[in-house]
Short mmCIF file of C-alpha atoms in Angstrom, two decimals:
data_model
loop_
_atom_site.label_atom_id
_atom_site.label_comp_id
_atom_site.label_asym_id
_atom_site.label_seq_id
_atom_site.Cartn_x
_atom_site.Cartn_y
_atom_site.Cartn_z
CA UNK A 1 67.34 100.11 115.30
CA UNK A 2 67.34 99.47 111.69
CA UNK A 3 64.83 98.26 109.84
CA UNK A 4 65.43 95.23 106.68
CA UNK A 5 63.99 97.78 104.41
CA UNK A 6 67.20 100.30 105.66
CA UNK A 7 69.66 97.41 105.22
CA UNK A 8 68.75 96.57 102.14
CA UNK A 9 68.85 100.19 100.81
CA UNK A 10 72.36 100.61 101.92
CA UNK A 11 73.19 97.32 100.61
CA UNK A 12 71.51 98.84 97.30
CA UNK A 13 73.42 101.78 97.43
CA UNK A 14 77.56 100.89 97.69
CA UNK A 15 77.43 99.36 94.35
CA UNK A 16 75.93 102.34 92.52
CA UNK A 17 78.74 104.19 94.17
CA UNK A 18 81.07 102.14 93.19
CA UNK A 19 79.50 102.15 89.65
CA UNK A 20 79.08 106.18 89.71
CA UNK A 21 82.83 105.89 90.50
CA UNK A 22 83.95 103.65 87.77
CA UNK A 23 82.25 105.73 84.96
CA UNK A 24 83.78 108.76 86.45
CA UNK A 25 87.20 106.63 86.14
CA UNK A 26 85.93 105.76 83.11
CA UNK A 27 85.08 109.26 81.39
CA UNK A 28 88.13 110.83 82.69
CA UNK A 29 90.35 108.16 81.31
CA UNK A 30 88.69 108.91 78.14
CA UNK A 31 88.37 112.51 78.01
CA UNK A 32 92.33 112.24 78.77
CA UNK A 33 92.91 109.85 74.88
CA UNK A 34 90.55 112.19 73.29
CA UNK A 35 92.64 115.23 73.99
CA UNK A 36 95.82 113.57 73.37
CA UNK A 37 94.99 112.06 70.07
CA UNK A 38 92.55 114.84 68.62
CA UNK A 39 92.83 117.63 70.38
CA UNK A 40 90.16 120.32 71.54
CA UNK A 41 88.07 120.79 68.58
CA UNK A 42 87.61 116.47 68.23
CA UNK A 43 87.20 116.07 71.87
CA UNK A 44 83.41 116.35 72.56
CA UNK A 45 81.55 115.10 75.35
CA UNK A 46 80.02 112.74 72.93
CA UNK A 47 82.82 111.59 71.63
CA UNK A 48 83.96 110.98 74.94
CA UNK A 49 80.72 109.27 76.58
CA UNK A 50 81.00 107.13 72.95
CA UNK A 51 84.80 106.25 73.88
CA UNK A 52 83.89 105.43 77.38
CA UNK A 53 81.21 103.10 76.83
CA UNK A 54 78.48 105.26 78.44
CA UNK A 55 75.67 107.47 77.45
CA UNK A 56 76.04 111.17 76.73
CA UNK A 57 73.26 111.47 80.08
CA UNK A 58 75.23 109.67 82.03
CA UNK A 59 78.34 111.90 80.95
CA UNK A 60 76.65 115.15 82.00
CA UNK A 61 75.06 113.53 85.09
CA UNK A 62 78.85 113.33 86.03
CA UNK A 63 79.99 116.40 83.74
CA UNK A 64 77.45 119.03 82.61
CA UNK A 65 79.54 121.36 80.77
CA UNK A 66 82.38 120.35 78.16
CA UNK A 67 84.15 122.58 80.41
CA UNK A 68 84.00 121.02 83.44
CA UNK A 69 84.63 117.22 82.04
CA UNK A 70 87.96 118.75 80.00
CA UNK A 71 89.61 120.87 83.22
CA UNK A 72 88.34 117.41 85.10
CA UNK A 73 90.26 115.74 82.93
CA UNK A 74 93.41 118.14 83.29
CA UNK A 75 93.33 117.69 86.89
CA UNK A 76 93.22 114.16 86.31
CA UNK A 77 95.78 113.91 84.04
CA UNK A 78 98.36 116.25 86.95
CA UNK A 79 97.36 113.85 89.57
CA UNK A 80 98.26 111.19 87.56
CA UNK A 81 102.12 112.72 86.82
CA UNK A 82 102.83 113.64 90.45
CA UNK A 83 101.92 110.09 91.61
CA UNK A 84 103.27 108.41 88.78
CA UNK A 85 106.40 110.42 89.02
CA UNK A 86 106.04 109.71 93.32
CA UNK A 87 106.20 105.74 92.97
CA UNK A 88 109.19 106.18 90.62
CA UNK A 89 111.34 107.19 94.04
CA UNK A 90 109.11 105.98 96.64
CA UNK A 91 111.66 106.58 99.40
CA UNK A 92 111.88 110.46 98.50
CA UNK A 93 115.07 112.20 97.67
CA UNK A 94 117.21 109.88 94.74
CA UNK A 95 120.68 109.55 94.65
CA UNK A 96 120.81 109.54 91.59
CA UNK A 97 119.44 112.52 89.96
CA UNK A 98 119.81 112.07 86.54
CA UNK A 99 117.46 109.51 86.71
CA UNK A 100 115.07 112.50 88.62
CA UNK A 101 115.74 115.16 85.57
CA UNK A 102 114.71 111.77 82.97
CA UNK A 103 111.82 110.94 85.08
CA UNK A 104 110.33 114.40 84.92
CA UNK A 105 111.13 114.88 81.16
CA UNK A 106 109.41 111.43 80.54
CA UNK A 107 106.31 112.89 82.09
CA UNK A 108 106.42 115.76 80.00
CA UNK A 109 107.08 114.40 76.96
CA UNK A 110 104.25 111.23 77.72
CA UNK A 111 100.51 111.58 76.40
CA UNK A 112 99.44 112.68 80.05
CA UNK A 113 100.97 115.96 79.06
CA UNK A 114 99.94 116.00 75.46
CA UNK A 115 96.47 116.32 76.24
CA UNK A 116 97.65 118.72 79.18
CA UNK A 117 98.60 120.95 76.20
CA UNK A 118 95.79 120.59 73.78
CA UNK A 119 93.29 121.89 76.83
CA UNK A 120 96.21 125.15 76.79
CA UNK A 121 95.65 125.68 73.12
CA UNK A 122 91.77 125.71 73.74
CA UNK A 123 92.29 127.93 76.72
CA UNK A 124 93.89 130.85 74.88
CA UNK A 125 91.02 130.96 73.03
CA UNK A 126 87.78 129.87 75.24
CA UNK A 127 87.17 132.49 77.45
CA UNK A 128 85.17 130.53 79.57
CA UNK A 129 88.15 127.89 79.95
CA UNK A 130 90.81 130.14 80.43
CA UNK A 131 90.55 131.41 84.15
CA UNK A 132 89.76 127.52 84.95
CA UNK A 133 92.39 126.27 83.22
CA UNK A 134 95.09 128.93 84.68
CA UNK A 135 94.34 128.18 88.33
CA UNK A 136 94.42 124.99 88.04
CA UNK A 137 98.14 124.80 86.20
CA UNK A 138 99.16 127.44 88.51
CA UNK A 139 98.14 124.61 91.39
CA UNK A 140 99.71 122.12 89.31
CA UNK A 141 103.09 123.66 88.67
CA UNK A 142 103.35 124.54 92.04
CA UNK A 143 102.70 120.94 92.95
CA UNK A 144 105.45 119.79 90.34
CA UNK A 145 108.02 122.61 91.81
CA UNK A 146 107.37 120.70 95.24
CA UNK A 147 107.95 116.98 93.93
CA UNK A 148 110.84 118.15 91.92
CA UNK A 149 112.34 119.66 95.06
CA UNK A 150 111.86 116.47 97.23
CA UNK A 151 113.19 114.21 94.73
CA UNK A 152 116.31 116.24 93.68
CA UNK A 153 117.19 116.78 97.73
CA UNK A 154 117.56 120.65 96.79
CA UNK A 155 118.33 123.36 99.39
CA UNK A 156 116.43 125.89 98.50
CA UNK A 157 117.42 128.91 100.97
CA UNK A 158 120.36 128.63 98.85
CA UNK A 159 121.01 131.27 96.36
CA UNK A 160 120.19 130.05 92.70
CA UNK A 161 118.89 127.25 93.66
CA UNK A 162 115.29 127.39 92.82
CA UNK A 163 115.54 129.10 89.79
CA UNK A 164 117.81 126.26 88.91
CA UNK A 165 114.72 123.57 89.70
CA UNK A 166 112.35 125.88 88.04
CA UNK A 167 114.65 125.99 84.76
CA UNK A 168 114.56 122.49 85.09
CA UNK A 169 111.03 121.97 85.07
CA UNK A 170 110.88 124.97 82.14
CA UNK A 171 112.86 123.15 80.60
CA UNK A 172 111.15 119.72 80.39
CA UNK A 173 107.78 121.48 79.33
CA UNK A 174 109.34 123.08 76.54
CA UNK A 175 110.52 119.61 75.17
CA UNK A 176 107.27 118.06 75.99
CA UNK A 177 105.83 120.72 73.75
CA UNK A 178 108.34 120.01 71.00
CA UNK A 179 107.15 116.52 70.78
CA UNK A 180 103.98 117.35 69.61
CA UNK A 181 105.45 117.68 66.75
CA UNK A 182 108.36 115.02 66.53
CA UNK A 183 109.79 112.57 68.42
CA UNK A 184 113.19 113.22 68.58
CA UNK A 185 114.73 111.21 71.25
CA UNK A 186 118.14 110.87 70.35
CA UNK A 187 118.67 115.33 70.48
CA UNK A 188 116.44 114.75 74.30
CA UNK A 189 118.60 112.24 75.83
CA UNK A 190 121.49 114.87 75.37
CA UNK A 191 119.35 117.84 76.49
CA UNK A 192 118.79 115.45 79.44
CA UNK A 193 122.47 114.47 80.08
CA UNK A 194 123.52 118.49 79.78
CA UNK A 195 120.59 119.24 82.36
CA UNK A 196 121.62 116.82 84.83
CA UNK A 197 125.19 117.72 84.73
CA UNK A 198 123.93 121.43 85.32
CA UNK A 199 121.81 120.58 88.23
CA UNK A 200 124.26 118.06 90.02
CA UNK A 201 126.97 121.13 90.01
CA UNK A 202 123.56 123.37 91.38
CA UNK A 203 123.01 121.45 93.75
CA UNK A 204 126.18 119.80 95.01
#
């Protein structure tokens, strides 16, 4: 039988959860703008906990190595695009699969992705990052290969097929790393059009 004491400590207990939770929420959200608007080198776990509205203890508590907040924040940032891209087609495979190849490109061309890429850059060069960082994109692009498969309706036991997804998806990355440097939306929505005509005579 439980005592008042026990009641009240649970009672005590679901809102620090709930607050552990929401600065979690809170950091990774942050962590995420960081990257995207100053890449690795501005993106410090002070500058983050500062962003975030907490203190850089309560950052660690949650985080203790720069490390683990940014590839946090990574995995954050590829749940974030499969769901988002999820709820675009909630009923699964779209009829209409132009509007599949625009989705996906949107996602990689969005600021989710941008700070995707600025944790690559540091990768390359942080040893300590880099086998982190590669297992987790390597979990991620699988992930993306699956969506993108469910979405489009593809057959893959067909021959070409999945290299014709994975192009795709190759594809889209390489234009959301072109924006980094310019937004040139005019050239993608006929890089888009071209794409989709390619993958609806793929697929068909």
């Amino acid at each position: 039988m439980s005592t008042v004491g026990d009641r009240v400590d649970r009672t005590d207990r679901v809102p620090k959860q709930d607050r552990s939770r929401a600065t979690r929420q809170r950091l990774l959200e942050a962590a995420v703008a960081c990257l995207a608007e100053h890449g690795w080198a501005g993106s410090t776990v002070s500058a983050v906990a500062e962003r975030a509205g907490v203190s850089r203890g309560a950052a660690q508590h949650h985080f203790p190595t720069r490390e683990d907040l940014f590839t946090a924040a990574v995995e954050y940032v590829a749940e974030e695009r499969s769901t988002a891209l999820r709820r675009l087609f909630p009923e699964g495979a779209a009829d209409d699969r132009h509007a599949v190849v625009s989705a996906l490109v949107d996602l990689y061309t969005g600021p989710l992705f941008r700070a995707a890429l600025h944790l690559w850059v540091a990768a390359s060069d942080e040893e300590q990052l880099r086998p982190r960082v590669t297992e987790l994109e390597a979990r991620v692009g699988r992930e993306s290969h699956r969506v993108a498969v469910d979405l489009l309706g593809a057959d893959e036991s067909r021959p070409g097929v999945r290299e014709t997804v994975q192009g795709l998806l190759d594809m889209a990355r390489g234009l959301g790393l072109a924006n980094l440097l310019t937004d040139d939306a005019v050239r993608r929505a006929r890089v888009v059009a071209q794409w989709s005509a390619l993958v609806e005579d793929s697929l068909r």
